[in-house]
CSV table of N, CA and C in Angstrom, one decimal:
chain,number,residue,atom,x,y,z
A,1,MET,N,24.4,-14.7,17.2
A,1,MET,CA,24.3,-13.4,16.1
A,1,MET,C,24.3,-13.7,15.0
A,2,LYS,N,24.9,-15.1,14.4
A,2,LYS,CA,25.0,-15.7,13.1
A,2,LYS,C,23.4,-15.4,12.5
A,3,LYS,N,22.3,-15.6,13.6
A,3,LYS,CA,21.0,-16.0,13.1
A,3,LYS,C,20.4,-14.8,13.0
A,4,ILE,N,20.7,-14.0,13.9
A,4,ILE,CA,20.3,-12.5,13.7
A,4,ILE,C,20.4,-12.1,12.3
A,5,LYS,N,22.1,-12.0,11.9
A,5,LYS,CA,22.4,-11.6,10.6
A,5,LYS,C,21.9,-12.3,8.9
A,6,SER,N,21.5,-13.5,9.9
A,6,SER,CA,20.4,-14.4,8.8
A,6,SER,C,19.3,-13.8,8.8
A,7,LEU,N,19.1,-13.0,9.4
A,7,LEU,CA,17.3,-12.6,9.6
A,7,LEU,C,17.1,-11.4,9.1
A,8,ARG,N,17.6,-10.5,9.5
A,8,ARG,CA,18.7,-9.6,9.5
A,8,ARG,C,18.1,-9.4,7.0
A,9,LYS,N,19.0,-10.2,7.0
A,9,LYS,CA,18.9,-10.7,5.2
A,9,LYS,C,17.6,-10.9,4.7
A,10,ASP,N,17.1,-11.8,5.8
A,10,ASP,CA,15.6,-11.7,5.0
A,10,ASP,C,14.9,-10.6,5.2
A,11,ILE,N,14.6,-9.9,6.1
A,11,ILE,CA,14.5,-8.4,6.1
A,11,ILE,C,14.6,-7.6,4.8
A,12,ASP,N,15.8,-7.4,4.4
A,12,ASP,CA,16.3,-6.6,3.5
A,12,ASP,C,15.6,-7.1,2.2
A,13,LEU,N,15.6,-7.9,2.3
A,13,LEU,CA,15.0,-8.9,1.0
A,13,LEU,C,13.6,-8.5,0.9
A,14,ILE,N,12.4,-8.7,2.1
A,14,ILE,CA,11.1,-8.1,2.2
A,14,ILE,C,11.5,-6.6,1.7
A,15,HIS,N,11.7,-6.1,1.8
A,15,HIS,CA,11.4,-4.4,1.9
A,15,HIS,C,12.1,-4.1,0.8
A,16,THR,N,13.0,-4.9,0.1
A,16,THR,CA,13.5,-4.8,-1.5
A,16,THR,C,12.2,-5.4,-2.3
A,17,GLN,N,11.2,-5.9,-1.8
A,17,GLN,CA,10.2,-6.5,-2.2
A,17,GLN,C,9.1,-6.0,-2.2
A,18,ILE,N,8.8,-4.8,-1.0
A,18,ILE,CA,7.9,-4.2,-0.8
A,18,ILE,C,8.1,-2.8,-1.0
A,19,PHE,N,9.2,-2.1,-1.8
A,19,PHE,CA,9.7,-1.1,-2.6
A,19,PHE,C,8.9,-1.6,-4.2
A,20,LYS,N,9.8,-2.8,-4.0
A,20,LYS,CA,9.2,-2.9,-6.5
A,20,LYS,C,8.1,-3.3,-6.2
A,21,LEU,N,6.8,-3.7,-5.3
A,21,LEU,CA,5.9,-3.6,-5.2
A,21,LEU,C,4.8,-2.6,-5.1
A,22,VAL,N,5.4,-1.4,-4.0
A,22,VAL,CA,5.2,0.3,-4.0
A,22,VAL,C,5.2,0.4,-5.5
A,23,LEU,N,6.3,0.6,-5.9
A,23,LEU,CA,6.4,1.0,-7.7
A,23,LEU,C,5.3,0.9,-8.6
A,24,LYS,N,5.5,-0.5,-8.5
A,24,LYS,CA,3.9,-0.8,-9.1
A,24,LYS,C,2.4,-0.6,-9.1
A,25,ARG,N,3.1,-0.2,-8.0
A,25,ARG,CA,0.9,0.6,-7.2
A,25,ARG,C,1.9,1.7,-7.8
A,26,ILE,N,2.5,2.3,-7.8
A,26,ILE,CA,2.0,3.5,-7.9
A,26,ILE,C,1.5,3.5,-9.6
A,27,GLU,N,2.9,2.9,-10.4
A,27,GLU,CA,2.0,3.0,-11.7
A,27,GLU,C,0.6,2.8,-12.5
A,28,LYS,N,0.2,1.8,-11.3
A,28,LYS,CA,-1.3,1.3,-11.8
A,28,LYS,C,-2.0,2.3,-11.3
A,29,THR,N,-2.0,3.7,-10.0
A,29,THR,CA,-3.0,4.2,-9.7
A,29,THR,C,-2.1,5.2,-10.7
A,30,GLN,N,-1.5,6.0,-11.4
A,30,GLN,CA,-1.2,7.0,-12.2
A,30,GLN,C,-1.8,6.3,-13.3
A,31,GLU,N,-2.5,5.3,-13.9
A,31,GLU,CA,-2.8,5.2,-14.7
A,31,GLU,C,-4.3,5.2,-14.6
A,32,ILE,N,-4.8,4.7,-14.0
A,32,ILE,CA,-6.4,5.1,-13.0
A,32,ILE,C,-6.0,6.4,-13.2
A,33,LYS,N,-5.5,6.8,-12.5
A,33,LYS,CA,-6.0,8.4,-12.6
A,33,LYS,C,-6.1,9.2,-13.8
A,34,LYS,N,-5.0,9.0,-15.1
A,34,LYS,CA,-5.2,9.4,-15.9
A,34,LYS,C,-6.6,9.2,-17.1
A,35,ILE,N,-7.5,7.7,-16.5
A,35,ILE,CA,-8.9,7.1,-16.9
A,35,ILE,C,-9.2,8.0,-16.2
A,36,LYS,N,-9.4,8.0,-15.4
A,36,LYS,CA,-10.3,9.4,-14.4
A,36,LYS,C,-10.6,10.7,-14.8
A,37,ASN,N,-8.9,10.9,-15.0
A,37,ASN,CA,-9.4,11.9,-16.2
A,37,ASN,C,-9.8,12.4,-17.1
A,38,SER,N,-9.3,11.5,-17.8
A,38,SER,CA,-9.9,11.9,-19.0
A,38,SER,C,-11.2,11.2,-19.8
A,39,HIS,N,-12.3,11.3,-18.9
A,39,HIS,CA,-13.3,10.4,-18.2
A,39,HIS,C,-14.2,11.8,-17.1
A,40,ASN,N,-13.3,12.6,-17.1
A,40,ASN,CA,-14.1,13.3,-15.7
A,40,ASN,C,-14.0,13.2,-14.7
A,41,LEU,N,-13.9,11.8,-13.7
A,41,LEU,CA,-14.5,11.4,-12.9
A,41,LEU,C,-13.4,11.7,-11.0
A,42,LYS,N,-13.7,11.5,-10.2
A,42,LYS,CA,-13.1,11.9,-8.6
A,42,LYS,C,-11.9,10.7,-9.2
A,43,PHE,N,-11.0,11.8,-8.5
A,43,PHE,CA,-9.7,10.7,-8.0
A,43,PHE,C,-10.2,9.4,-6.9
A,44,ILE,N,-10.2,10.8,-5.8
A,44,ILE,CA,-10.2,9.8,-4.3
A,44,ILE,C,-11.8,9.3,-4.8
A,45,ASP,N,-12.0,7.7,-4.3
A,45,ASP,CA,-13.1,7.1,-3.9
A,45,ASP,C,-13.3,6.2,-2.7
A,46,THR,N,-13.7,7.2,-1.8
A,46,THR,CA,-13.2,6.2,-0.3
A,46,THR,C,-14.3,5.7,-0.1
A,47,LYS,N,-14.7,4.8,-1.2
A,47,LYS,CA,-15.7,3.1,-0.8
A,47,LYS,C,-14.4,2.1,-1.0
A,48,ARG,N,-14.2,2.7,-1.7
A,48,ARG,CA,-12.3,1.7,-2.4
A,48,ARG,C,-11.8,1.7,-1.1
A,49,GLU,N,-11.2,3.2,-0.4
A,49,GLU,CA,-10.1,3.4,0.3
A,49,GLU,C,-10.8,2.7,1.3
A,50,PHE,N,-11.8,2.0,1.4
A,50,PHE,CA,-12.3,1.7,2.8
A,50,PHE,C,-12.0,0.3,2.4
A,51,GLU,N,-12.7,-0.5,1.2
A,51,GLU,CA,-12.0,-1.3,1.0
A,51,GLU,C,-10.8,-1.9,1.8
A,52,LEU,N,-9.4,-1.3,0.9
A,52,LEU,CA,-8.1,-1.6,1.1
A,52,LEU,C,-7.9,-1.8,2.4
A,53,ILE,N,-8.3,-0.4,3.4
A,53,ILE,CA,-7.7,-0.8,4.9
A,53,ILE,C,-8.4,-2.0,5.3
A,54,HIS,N,-9.6,-2.5,5.0
A,54,HIS,CA,-9.7,-4.0,5.8
A,54,HIS,C,-10.1,-4.8,5.3
A,55,MET,N,-8.9,-4.9,3.6
A,55,MET,CA,-9.3,-6.2,2.8
A,55,MET,C,-8.4,-7.3,3.6
A,56,PHE,N,-8.2,-7.0,5.2
A,56,PHE,CA,-7.1,-7.9,5.8
A,56,PHE,C,-8.1,-8.4,7.4
A,57,ASP,N,-9.3,-7.7,7.2
A,57,ASP,CA,-9.9,-7.7,8.6
A,57,ASP,C,-10.1,-9.4,8.8
A,58,GLN,N,-10.4,-10.5,8.3
A,58,GLN,CA,-10.9,-11.7,7.9
A,58,GLN,C,-10.2,-12.3,8.2
A,59,ASP,N,-8.8,-12.0,8.1
A,59,ASP,CA,-7.1,-12.7,8.1
A,59,ASP,C,-7.3,-13.9,9.7
A,60,LYS,N,-7.1,-14.8,9.4
A,60,LYS,CA,-7.2,-16.2,11.2
A,60,LYS,C,-6.2,-15.0,12.0
A,61,LYS,N,-4.6,-14.5,11.3
A,61,LYS,CA,-4.5,-13.3,12.4
A,61,LYS,C,-4.3,-12.4,13.1
A,62,ILE,N,-5.3,-11.9,12.2
A,62,ILE,CA,-5.4,-11.2,12.0
A,62,ILE,C,-6.8,-10.6,13.1
A,63,LYS,N,-7.5,-11.3,13.0
A,63,LYS,CA,-9.1,-12.1,13.5
A,63,LYS,C,-8.9,-11.9,15.2
A,64,SER,N,-7.6,-13.3,15.4
A,64,SER,CA,-7.4,-13.0,16.8
A,64,SER,C,-6.1,-12.3,17.0
A,65,ASN,N,-5.8,-11.0,16.9
A,65,ASN,CA,-4.9,-10.7,17.2
A,65,ASN,C,-5.4,-8.8,17.0
A,66,PRO,N,-5.8,-8.0,18.1
A,66,PRO,CA,-6.6,-7.2,17.6
A,66,PRO,C,-5.6,-5.6,17.3
A,67,GLU,N,-4.0,-5.9,17.8
A,67,GLU,CA,-2.8,-5.0,17.3
A,67,GLU,C,-2.5,-5.1,16.4
A,68,LEU,N,-2.3,-6.6,16.2
A,68,LEU,CA,-2.0,-6.6,14.1
A,68,LEU,C,-2.6,-5.6,13.3
A,69,LYS,N,-4.3,-6.4,13.6
A,69,LYS,CA,-5.4,-5.3,12.9
A,69,LYS,C,-5.5,-4.0,13.2
A,70,LYS,N,-4.7,-3.1,13.8
A,70,LYS,CA,-4.5,-2.4,13.9
A,70,LYS,C,-3.1,-1.2,13.5
A,71,MET,N,-2.5,-2.3,13.7
A,71,MET,CA,-1.1,-1.6,12.5
A,71,MET,C,-1.2,-2.6,11.5
A,72,ILE,N,-1.9,-3.0,10.5
A,72,ILE,CA,-2.2,-3.5,9.2
A,72,ILE,C,-3.3,-2.2,8.4
A,73,GLN,N,-4.3,-2.2,9.3
A,73,GLN,CA,-5.1,-1.0,8.7
A,73,GLN,C,-4.3,0.5,8.7
A,74,LYS,N,-3.1,0.8,9.4
A,74,LYS,CA,-2.9,2.2,9.6
A,74,LYS,C,-1.8,1.7,8.7
A,75,ILE,N,-1.1,0.5,8.2
A,75,ILE,CA,-0.4,0.6,7.0
A,75,ILE,C,-1.0,0.9,5.8
A,76,GLN,N,-1.9,0.2,6.2
A,76,GLN,CA,-2.9,0.2,4.3
A,76,GLN,C,-3.6,2.0,4.2
A,77,LYS,N,-3.5,2.7,5.6
A,77,LYS,CA,-4.1,3.7,5.6
A,77,LYS,C,-2.6,4.6,4.7
A,78,ASN,N,-1.7,4.9,5.2
A,78,ASN,CA,-0.7,5.4,5.3
A,78,ASN,C,-0.1,4.8,3.7
A,79,ILE,N,-0.5,4.3,3.0
A,79,ILE,CA,-0.1,3.5,1.9
A,79,ILE,C,-0.7,4.4,0.7
A,80,LEU,N,-2.3,5.0,1.0
A,80,LEU,CA,-3.1,5.1,0.2
A,80,LEU,C,-2.9,6.3,0.5
A,81,THR,N,-2.5,7.3,1.6
A,81,THR,CA,-2.0,8.4,1.9
A,81,THR,C,-1.2,8.9,1.1
A,82,GLU,N,0.0,8.4,1.2
A,82,GLU,CA,1.4,8.8,0.7
A,82,GLU,C,1.0,8.8,-0.8
A,83,ASN,N,0.4,7.6,-1.4
A,83,ASN,CA,0.5,7.6,-2.9
A,83,ASN,C,-0.6,8.9,-3.3
A,84,LYS,N,-1.1,8.8,-2.9
A,84,LYS,CA,-2.1,10.6,-3.1
A,84,LYS,C,-1.3,11.7,-3.0
A,85,LYS,N,-0.8,11.7,-2.3
A,85,LYS,CA,-0.3,13.0,-2.1
A,85,LYS,C,1.3,12.9,-2.6
A,86,TYR,N,1.8,11.6,-3.3
A,86,TYR,CA,2.4,11.8,-4.9
A,86,TYR,C,2.0,11.9,-5.7
A,87,LEU,N,1.2,11.4,-5.9
A,87,LEU,CA,0.3,11.2,-7.4
A,87,LEU,C,0.0,13.5,-7.4
A,88,LYS,N,-0.5,14.1,-6.5
A,88,LYS,CA,-1.1,15.2,-6.2
A,88,LYS,C,0.6,15.9,-6.6
A,89,LYS,N,1.4,15.7,-5.9
A,89,LYS,CA,3.3,16.0,-6.1
A,89,LYS,C,3.8,16.0,-7.4
A,90,THR,N,3.6,15.0,-8.4
A,90,THR,CA,4.6,14.9,-9.5
A,90,THR,C,3.9,14.8,-10.6
A,91,ALA,N,2.1,14.8,-10.8
A,91,ALA,CA,1.3,15.0,-11.9
A,91,ALA,C,1.6,13.9,-12.0
A,92,ASN,N,2.3,13.6,-13.8
A,92,ASN,CA,2.8,13.0,-14.9
A,92,ASN,C,4.1,11.9,-14.7
A,93,ALA,N,4.3,12.3,-13.5
A,93,ALA,CA,5.7,11.3,-13.6
A,93,ALA,C,6.4,10.5,-14.0
A,94,LYS,N,7.2,10.2,-14.3
A,94,LYS,CA,7.1,7.8,-14.4
A,94,LYS,C,8.1,7.9,-13.8
A,95,ILE,N,8.2,6.3,-13.4
A,95,ILE,CA,8.7,5.4,-12.2
A,95,ILE,C,9.9,4.7,-13.0
């Protein structure tokens, strides 16, 4: 049971790191949105989104594990979707 507790602590740390990275990602996309708005460019870039969704497809672990590949692609899509929703709802909110 001690091992499980230790592993859960590791998972908590990973989730903390993910949280911090999500906040950084939002800040960067807010900057991009401001730049695109000032140049009258569309915020959504489907080519870029496709690249992000598939950016890990060539990783060895993913190539050998179709279920892992699907999961990672879903996570990538979800990050993009939720980030866009957040930016639409909050406009220029500071993180």
